[in-house]
PDB file of C-alpha atoms in Angstrom:
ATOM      1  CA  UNK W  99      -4.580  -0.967   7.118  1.00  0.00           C
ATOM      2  CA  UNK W 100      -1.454   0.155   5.973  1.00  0.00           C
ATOM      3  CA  UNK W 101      -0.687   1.021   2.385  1.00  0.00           C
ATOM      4  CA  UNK W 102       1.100   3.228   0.489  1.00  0.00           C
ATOM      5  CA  UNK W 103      -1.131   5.194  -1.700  1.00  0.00           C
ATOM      6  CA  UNK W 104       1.142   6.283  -4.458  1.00  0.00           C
ATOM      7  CA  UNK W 105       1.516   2.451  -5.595  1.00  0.00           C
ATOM      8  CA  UNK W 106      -2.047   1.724  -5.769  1.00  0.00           C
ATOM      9  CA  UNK W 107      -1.861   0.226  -8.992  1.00  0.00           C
ATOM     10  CA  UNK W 108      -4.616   1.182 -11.635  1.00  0.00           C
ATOM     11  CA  UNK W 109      -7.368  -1.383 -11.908  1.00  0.00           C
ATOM     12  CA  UNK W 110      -9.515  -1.494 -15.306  1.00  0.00           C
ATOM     13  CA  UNK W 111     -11.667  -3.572 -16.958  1.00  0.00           C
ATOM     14  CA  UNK W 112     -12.464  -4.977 -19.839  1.00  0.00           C
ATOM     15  CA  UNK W 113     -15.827  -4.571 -20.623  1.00  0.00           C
ATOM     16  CA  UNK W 114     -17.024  -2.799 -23.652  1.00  0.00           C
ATOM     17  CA  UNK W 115     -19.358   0.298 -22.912  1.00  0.00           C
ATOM     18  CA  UNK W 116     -22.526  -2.060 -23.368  1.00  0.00           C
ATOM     19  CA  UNK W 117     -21.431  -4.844 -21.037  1.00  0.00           C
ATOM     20  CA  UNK W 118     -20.618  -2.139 -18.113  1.00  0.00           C
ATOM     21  CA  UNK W 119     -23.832  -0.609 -18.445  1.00  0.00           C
ATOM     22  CA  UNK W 120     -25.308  -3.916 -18.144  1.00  0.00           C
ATOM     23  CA  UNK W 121     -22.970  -4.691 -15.216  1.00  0.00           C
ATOM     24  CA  UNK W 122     -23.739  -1.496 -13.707  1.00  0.00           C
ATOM     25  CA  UNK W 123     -27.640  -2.002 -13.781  1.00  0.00           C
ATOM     26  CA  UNK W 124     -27.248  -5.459 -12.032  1.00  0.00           C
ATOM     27  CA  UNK W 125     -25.221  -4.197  -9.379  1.00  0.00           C
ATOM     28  CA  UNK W 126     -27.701  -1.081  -8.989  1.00  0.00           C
ATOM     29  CA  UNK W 127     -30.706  -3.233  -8.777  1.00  0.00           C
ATOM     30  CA  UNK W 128     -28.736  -5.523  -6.171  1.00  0.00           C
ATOM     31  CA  UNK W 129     -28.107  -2.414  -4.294  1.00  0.00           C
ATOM     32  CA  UNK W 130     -31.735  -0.990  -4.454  1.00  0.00           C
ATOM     33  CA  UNK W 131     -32.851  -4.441  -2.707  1.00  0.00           C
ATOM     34  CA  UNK W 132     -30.301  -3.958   0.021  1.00  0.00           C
ATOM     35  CA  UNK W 133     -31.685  -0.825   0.522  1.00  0.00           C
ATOM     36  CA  UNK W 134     -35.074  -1.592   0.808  1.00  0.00           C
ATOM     37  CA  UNK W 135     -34.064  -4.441   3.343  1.00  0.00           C
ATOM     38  CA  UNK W 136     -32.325  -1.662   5.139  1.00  0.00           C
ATOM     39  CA  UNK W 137     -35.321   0.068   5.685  1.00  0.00           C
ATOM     40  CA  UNK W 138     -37.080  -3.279   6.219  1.00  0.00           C
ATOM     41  CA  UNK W 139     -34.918  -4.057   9.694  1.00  0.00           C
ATOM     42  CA  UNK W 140     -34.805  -0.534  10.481  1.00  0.00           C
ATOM     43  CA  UNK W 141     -30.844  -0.029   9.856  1.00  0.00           C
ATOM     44  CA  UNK W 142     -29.139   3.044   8.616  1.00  0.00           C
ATOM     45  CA  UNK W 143     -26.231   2.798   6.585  1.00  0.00           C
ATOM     46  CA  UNK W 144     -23.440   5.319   6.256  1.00  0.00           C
ATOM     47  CA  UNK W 145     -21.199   5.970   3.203  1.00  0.00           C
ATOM     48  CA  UNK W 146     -17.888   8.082   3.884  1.00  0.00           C
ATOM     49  CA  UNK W 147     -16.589   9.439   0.492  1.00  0.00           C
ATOM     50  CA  UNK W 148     -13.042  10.694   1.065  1.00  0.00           C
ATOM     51  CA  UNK W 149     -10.170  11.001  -1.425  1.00  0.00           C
ATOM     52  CA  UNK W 150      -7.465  12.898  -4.261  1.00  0.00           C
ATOM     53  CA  UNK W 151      -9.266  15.685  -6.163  1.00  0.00           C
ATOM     54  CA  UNK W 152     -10.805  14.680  -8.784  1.00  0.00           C
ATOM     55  CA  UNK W 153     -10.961  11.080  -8.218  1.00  0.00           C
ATOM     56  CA  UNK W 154     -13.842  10.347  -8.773  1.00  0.00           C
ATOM     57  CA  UNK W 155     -16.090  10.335  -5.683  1.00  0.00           C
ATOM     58  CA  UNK W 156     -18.895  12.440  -7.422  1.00  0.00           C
ATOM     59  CA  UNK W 157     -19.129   9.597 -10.334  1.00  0.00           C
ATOM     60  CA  UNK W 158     -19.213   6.830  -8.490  1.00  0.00           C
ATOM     61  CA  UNK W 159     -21.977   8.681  -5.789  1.00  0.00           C
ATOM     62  CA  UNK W 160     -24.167   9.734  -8.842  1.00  0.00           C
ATOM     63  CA  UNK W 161     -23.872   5.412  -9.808  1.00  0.00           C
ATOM     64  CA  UNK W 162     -24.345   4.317  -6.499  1.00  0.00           C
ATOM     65  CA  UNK W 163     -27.583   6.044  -5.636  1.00  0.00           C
ATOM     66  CA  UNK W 164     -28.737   6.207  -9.742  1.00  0.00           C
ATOM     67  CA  UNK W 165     -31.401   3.374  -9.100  1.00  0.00           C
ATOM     68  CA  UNK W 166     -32.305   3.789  -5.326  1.00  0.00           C
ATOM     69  CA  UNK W 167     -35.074   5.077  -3.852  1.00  0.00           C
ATOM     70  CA  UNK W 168     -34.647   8.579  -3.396  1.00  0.00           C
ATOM     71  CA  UNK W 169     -36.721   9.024  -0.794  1.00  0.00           C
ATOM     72  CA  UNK W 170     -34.434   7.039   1.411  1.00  0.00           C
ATOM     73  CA  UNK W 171     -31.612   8.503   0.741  1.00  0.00           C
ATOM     74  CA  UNK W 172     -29.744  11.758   1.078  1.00  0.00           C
ATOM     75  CA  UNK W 173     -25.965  12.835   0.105  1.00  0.00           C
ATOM     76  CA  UNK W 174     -23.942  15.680   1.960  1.00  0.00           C
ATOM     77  CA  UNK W 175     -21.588  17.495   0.471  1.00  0.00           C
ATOM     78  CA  UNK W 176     -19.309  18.870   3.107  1.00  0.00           C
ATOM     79  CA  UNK W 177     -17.305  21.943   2.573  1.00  0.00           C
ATOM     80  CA  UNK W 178     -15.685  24.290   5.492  1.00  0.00           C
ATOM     81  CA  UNK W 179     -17.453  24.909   8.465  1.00  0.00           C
ATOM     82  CA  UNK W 180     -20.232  27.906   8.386  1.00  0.00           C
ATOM     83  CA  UNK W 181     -18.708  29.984  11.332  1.00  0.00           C
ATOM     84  CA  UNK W 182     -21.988  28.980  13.587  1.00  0.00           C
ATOM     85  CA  UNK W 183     -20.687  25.637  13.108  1.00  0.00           C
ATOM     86  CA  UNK W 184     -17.174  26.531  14.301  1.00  0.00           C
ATOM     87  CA  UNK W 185     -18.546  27.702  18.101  1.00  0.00           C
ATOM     88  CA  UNK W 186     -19.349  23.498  18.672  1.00  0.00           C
ATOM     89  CA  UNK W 187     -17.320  20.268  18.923  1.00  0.00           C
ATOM     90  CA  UNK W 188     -16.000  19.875  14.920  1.00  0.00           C
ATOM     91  CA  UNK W 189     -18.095  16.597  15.364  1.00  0.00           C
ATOM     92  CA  UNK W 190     -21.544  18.293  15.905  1.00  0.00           C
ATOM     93  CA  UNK W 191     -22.440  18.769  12.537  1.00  0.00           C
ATOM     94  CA  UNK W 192     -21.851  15.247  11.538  1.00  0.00           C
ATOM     95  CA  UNK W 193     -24.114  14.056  14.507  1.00  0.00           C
ATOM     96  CA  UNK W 194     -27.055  16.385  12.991  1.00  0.00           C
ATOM     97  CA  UNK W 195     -26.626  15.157   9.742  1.00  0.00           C
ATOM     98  CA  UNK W 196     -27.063  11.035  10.570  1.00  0.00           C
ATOM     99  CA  UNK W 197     -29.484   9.576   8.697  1.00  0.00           C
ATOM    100  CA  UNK W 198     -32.796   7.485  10.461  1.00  0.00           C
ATOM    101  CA  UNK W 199     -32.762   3.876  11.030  1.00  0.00           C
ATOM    102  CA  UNK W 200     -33.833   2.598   7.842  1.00  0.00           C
ATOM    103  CA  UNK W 201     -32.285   5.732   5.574  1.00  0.00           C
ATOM    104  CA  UNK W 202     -28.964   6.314   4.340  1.00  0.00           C
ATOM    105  CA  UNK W 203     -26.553   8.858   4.443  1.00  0.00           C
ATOM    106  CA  UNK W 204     -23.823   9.516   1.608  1.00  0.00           C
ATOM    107  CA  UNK W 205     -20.697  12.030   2.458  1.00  0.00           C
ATOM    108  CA  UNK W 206     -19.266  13.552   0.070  1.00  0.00           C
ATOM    109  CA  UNK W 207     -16.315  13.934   2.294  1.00  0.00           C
ATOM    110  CA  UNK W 208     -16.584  13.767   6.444  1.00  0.00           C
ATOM    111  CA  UNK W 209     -15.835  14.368   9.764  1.00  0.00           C
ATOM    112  CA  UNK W 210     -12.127  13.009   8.125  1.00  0.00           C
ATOM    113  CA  UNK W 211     -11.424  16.225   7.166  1.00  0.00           C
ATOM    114  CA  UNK W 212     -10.154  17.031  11.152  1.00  0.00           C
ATOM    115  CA  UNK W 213      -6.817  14.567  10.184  1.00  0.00           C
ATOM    116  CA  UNK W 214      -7.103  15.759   6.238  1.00  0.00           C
ATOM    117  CA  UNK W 215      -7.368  19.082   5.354  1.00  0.00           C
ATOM    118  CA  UNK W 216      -7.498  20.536   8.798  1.00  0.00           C
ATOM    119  CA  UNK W 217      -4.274  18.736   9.359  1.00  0.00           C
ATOM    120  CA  UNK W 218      -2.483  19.889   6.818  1.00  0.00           C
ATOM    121  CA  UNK W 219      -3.766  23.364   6.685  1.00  0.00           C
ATOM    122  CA  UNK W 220      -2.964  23.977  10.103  1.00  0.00           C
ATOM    123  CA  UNK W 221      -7.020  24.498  10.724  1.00  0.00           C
ATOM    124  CA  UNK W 222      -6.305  22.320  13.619  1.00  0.00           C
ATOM    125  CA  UNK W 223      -2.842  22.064  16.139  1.00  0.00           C
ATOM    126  CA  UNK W 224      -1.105  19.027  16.473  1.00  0.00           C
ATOM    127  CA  UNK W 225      -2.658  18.122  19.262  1.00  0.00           C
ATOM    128  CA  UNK W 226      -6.421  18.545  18.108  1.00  0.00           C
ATOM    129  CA  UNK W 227      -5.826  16.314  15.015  1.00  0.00           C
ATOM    130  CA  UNK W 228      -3.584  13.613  16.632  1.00  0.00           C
ATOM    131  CA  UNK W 229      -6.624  12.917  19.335  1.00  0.00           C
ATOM    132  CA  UNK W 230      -9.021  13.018  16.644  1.00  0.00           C
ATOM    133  CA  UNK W 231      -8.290   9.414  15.179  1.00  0.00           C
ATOM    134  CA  UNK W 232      -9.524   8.105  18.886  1.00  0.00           C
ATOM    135  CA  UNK W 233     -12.227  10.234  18.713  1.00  0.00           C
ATOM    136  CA  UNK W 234     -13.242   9.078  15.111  1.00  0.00           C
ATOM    137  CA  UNK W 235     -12.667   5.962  15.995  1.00  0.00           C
ATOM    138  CA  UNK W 236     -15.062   6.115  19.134  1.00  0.00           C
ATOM    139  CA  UNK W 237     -18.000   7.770  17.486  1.00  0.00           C
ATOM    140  CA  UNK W 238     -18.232   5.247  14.807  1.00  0.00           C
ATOM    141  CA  UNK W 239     -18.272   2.608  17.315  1.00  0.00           C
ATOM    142  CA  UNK W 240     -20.387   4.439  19.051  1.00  0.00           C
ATOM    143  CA  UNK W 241     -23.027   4.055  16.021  1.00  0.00           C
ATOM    144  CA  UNK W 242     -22.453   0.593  14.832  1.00  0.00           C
ATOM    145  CA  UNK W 243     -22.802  -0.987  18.636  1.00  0.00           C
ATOM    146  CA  UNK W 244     -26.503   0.307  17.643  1.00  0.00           C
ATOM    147  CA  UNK W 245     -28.349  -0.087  14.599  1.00  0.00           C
ATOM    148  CA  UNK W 246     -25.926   1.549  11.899  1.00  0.00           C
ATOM    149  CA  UNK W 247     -23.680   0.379   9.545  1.00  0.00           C
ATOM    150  CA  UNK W 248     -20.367   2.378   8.267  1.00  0.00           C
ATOM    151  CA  UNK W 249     -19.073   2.018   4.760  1.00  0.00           C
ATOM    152  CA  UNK W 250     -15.783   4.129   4.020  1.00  0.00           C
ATOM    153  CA  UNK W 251     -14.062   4.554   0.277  1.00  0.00           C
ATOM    154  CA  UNK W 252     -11.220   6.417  -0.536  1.00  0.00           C
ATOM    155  CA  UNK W 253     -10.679   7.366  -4.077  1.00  0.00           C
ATOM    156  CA  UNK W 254      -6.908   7.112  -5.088  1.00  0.00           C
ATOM    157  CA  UNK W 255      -5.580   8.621  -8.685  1.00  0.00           C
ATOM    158  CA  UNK W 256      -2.298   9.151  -9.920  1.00  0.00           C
ATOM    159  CA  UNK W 257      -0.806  12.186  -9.969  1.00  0.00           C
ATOM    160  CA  UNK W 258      -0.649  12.313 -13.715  1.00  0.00           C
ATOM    161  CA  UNK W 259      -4.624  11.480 -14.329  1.00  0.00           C
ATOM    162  CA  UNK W 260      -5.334  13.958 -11.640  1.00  0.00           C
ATOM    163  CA  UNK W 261      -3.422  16.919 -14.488  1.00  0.00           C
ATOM    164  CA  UNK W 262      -5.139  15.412 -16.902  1.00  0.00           C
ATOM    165  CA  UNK W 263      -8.659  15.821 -15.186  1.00  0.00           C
ATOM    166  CA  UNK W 264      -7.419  19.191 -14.010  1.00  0.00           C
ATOM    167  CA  UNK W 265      -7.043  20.254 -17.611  1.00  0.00           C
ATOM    168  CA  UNK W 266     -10.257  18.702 -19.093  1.00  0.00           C
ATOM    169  CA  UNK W 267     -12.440  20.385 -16.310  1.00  0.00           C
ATOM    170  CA  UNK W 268     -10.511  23.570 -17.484  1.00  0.00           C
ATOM    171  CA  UNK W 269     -11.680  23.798 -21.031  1.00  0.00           C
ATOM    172  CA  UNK W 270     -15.096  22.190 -20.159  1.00  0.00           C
ATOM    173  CA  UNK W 271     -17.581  24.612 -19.614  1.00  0.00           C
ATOM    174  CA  UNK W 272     -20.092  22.435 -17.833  1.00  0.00           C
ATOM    175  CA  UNK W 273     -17.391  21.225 -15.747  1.00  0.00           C
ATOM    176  CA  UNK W 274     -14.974  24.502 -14.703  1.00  0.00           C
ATOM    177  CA  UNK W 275     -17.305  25.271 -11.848  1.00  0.00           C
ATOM    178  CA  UNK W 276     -15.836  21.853 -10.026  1.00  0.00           C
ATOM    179  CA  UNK W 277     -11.975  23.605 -10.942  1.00  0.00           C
ATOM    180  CA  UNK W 278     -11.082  25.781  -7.770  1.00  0.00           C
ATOM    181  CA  UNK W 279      -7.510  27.529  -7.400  1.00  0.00           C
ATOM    182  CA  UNK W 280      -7.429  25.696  -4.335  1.00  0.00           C
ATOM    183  CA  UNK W 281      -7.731  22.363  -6.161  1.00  0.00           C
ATOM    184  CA  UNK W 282      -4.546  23.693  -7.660  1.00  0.00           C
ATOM    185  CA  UNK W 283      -2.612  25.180  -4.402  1.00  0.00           C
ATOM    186  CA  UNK W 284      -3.663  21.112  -2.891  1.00  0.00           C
ATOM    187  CA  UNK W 285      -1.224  19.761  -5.905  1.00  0.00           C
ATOM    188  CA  UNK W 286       1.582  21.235  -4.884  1.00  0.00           C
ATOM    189  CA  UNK W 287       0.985  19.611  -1.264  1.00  0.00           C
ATOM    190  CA  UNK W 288       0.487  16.112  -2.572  1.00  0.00           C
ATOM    191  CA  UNK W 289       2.999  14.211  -0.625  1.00  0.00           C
ATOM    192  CA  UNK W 290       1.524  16.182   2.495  1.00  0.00           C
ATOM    193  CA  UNK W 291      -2.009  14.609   1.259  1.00  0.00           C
ATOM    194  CA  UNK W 292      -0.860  11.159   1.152  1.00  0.00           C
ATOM    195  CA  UNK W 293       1.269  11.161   3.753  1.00  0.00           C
ATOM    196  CA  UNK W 294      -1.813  12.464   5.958  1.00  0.00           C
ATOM    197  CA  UNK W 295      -4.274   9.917   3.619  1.00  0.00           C
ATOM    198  CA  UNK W 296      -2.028   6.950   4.773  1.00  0.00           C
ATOM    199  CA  UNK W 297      -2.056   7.501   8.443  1.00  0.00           C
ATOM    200  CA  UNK W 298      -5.665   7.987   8.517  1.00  0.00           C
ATOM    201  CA  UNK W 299      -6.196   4.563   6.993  1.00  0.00           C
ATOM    202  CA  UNK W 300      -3.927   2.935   9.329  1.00  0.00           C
ATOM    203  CA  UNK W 301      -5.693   4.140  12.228  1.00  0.00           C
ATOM    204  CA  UNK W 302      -9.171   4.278  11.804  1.00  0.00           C
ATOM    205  CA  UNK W 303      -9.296   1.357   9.334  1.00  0.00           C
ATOM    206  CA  UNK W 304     -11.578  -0.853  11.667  1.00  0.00           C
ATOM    207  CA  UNK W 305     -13.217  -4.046  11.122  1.00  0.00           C
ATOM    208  CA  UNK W 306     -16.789  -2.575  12.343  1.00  0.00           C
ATOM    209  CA  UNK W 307     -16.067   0.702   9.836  1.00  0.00           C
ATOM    210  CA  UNK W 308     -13.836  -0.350   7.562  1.00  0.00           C
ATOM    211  CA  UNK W 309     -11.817   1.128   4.630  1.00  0.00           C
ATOM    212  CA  UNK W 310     -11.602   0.766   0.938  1.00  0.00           C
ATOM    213  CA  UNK W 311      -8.865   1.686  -1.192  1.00  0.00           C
ATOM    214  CA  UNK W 312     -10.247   2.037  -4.639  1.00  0.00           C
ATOM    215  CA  UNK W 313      -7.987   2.776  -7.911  1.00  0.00           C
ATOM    216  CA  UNK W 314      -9.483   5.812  -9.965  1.00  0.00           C
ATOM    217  CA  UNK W 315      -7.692   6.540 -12.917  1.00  0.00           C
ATOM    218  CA  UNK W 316     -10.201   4.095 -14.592  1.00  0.00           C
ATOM    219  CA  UNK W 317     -13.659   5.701 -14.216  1.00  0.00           C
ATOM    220  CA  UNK W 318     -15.963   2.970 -14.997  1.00  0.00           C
ATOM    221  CA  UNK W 319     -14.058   0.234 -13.082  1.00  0.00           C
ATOM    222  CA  UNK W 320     -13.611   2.587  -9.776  1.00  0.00           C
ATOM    223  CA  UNK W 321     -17.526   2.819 -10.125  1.00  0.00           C
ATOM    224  CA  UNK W 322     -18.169  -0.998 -10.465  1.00  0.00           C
ATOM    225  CA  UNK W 323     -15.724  -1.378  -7.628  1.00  0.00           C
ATOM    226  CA  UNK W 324     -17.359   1.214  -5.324  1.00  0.00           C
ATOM    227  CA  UNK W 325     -20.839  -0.580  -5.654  1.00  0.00           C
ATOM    228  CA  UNK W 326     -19.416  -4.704  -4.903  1.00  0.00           C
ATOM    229  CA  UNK W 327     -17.643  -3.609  -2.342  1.00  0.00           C
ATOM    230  CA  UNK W 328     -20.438  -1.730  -0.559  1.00  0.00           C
ATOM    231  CA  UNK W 329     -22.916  -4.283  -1.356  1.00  0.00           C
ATOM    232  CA  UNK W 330     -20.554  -6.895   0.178  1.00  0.00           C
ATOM    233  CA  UNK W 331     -20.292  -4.850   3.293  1.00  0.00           C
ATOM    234  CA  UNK W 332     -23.796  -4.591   4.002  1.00  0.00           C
ATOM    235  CA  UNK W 333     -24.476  -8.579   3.065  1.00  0.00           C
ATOM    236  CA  UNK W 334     -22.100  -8.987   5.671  1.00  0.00           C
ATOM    237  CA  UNK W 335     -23.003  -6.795   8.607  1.00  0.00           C
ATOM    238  CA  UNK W 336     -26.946  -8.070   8.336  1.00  0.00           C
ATOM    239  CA  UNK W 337     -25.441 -11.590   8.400  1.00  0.00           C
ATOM    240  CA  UNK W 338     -23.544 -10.948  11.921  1.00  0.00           C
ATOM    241  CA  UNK W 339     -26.673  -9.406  12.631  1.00  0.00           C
ATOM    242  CA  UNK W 340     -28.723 -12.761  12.324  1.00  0.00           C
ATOM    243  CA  UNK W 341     -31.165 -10.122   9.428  1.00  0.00           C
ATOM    244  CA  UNK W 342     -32.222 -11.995   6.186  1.00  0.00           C
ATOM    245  CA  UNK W 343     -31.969 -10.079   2.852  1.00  0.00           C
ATOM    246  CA  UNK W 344     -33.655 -11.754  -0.197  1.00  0.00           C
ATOM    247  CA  UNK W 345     -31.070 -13.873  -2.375  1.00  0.00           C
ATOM    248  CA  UNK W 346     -30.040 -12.144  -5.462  1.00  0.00           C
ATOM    249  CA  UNK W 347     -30.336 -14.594  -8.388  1.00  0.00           C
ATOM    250  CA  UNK W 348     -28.657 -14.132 -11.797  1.00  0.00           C
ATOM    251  CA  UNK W 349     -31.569 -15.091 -14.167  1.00  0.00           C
ATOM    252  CA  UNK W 350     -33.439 -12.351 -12.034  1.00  0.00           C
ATOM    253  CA  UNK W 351     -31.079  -9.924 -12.457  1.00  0.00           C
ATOM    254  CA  UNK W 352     -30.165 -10.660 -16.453  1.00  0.00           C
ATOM    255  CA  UNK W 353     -34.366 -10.176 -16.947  1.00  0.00           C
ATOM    256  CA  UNK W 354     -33.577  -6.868 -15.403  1.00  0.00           C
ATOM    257  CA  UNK W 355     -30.581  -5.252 -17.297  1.00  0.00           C
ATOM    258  CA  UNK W 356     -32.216  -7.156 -20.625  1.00  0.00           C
ATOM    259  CA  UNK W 357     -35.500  -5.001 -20.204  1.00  0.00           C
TER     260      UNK W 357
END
């Protein structure tokens, strides 16, 4: 894949509030039957969350598993390494943290972080983050040759909505605790970001794990976006599969958001 980042053009729709929270619950109930047809086969399913700060990944996590069944679910949100974690292969933790066959596993960022913030950061030398896109690449093949599926978003927003978010956080009390100085320091490197963003998704964009790109200076439509595309993805992989998931059918599904 090869895009430039700072041209994703903002996508929005236009839905008044009551028709996206009707659209919403239809794709959420879709979503909830893939999941239980996950567990049904035995597959897990992996969701990489990567992206700008502030983009929206916590949104569009707290949409995608609203209507699931949490007990077959779990989201980790990955920060630094604990220093334990630092005397193993940066991959380990990762590996300890892969859901069951039949469960799924949400990242609030990933094992990216090795060509992201470790890159740019200078956690990691040249060397050690230049190999890692082969090694990425080879432990996600390594789990979808078996019975795992790999969903990956990143969460672009312009640099503009990102001050604006920056600012609103600030003067929200129920929201300064997700404000860091270090959210600030990361604006100043935000050519470094996408510069580091854009060679990831050229090479680890792969047709087994692939990437999507999704616009978020429009809340509600990144959110909408997020859930089609992953519910596309996982139609597809149990169809290469030769696994039947029960057809979705509108009049179902408009007796469900009508209730």
């Amino acid at each position: 894949m090869i895009i430039q980042l700072n041209q994703v053009q903002k996508k929005s729709e236009s839905l008044s509030k009551k028709e996206y929270k009707q659209e919403l619950k239809k794709l959420q109930y879709h979503l909830l039957s893939l999941q239980l047809t996950l567990r049904k086969h035995g597959v897990a399913l992996v969701l990489v969350f990567e992206g700008m700060d502030a983009a929206g990944k916590g949104g569009a996590i707290k949409r995608l598993t609203e209507r699931m069944d949490p007990r077959g679910f779990i989201v980790h949100p990955i920060a630094a390494p604990q220093p334990h974690e630092k005397r193993y292969h940066y991959l380990h933790r990762f590996w300890r943290k892969l859901p069951m066959h039949g469960q799924i596993a949400i990242f609030d960022r990933s094992w990216y972080g090795r060509v992201l913030v470790e890159r740019i950061e200078k956690f990691a030398t040249k060397t050690e983050w230049k190999r890692a896109f082969e090694e990425i690449n080879a432990f996600e093949q390594t789990l979808t040759e078996e019975e795992y599926i790999i969903i990956k978003f990143w969460m672009q927003i312009s640099n503009e909505e990102q001050l604006k978010r920056f600012v609103e956080r600030k003067n929200d009390p129920f929201k300064q605790w997700k404000l860091t100085e270090e959210d600030w320091r990361n604006r100043e490197k935000w050519e470094d970001y996408i510069i580091a963003a854009e060679e990831m998704l050229e090479k680890t964009d792969e047709e087994r794990s692939p990437w999507f790109v999704i616009s978020g200076d429009d809340k509600k439509s990144a959110r909408l976006q997020v859930i089609r595309h992953a519910i596309n993805a996982i139609e597809a992989e149990l169809s290469k599969r030769g696994l039947e998931f029960p057809p979705i059918h509108d009049k179902e599904l408009t007796q469900i958001i009508n209730e």
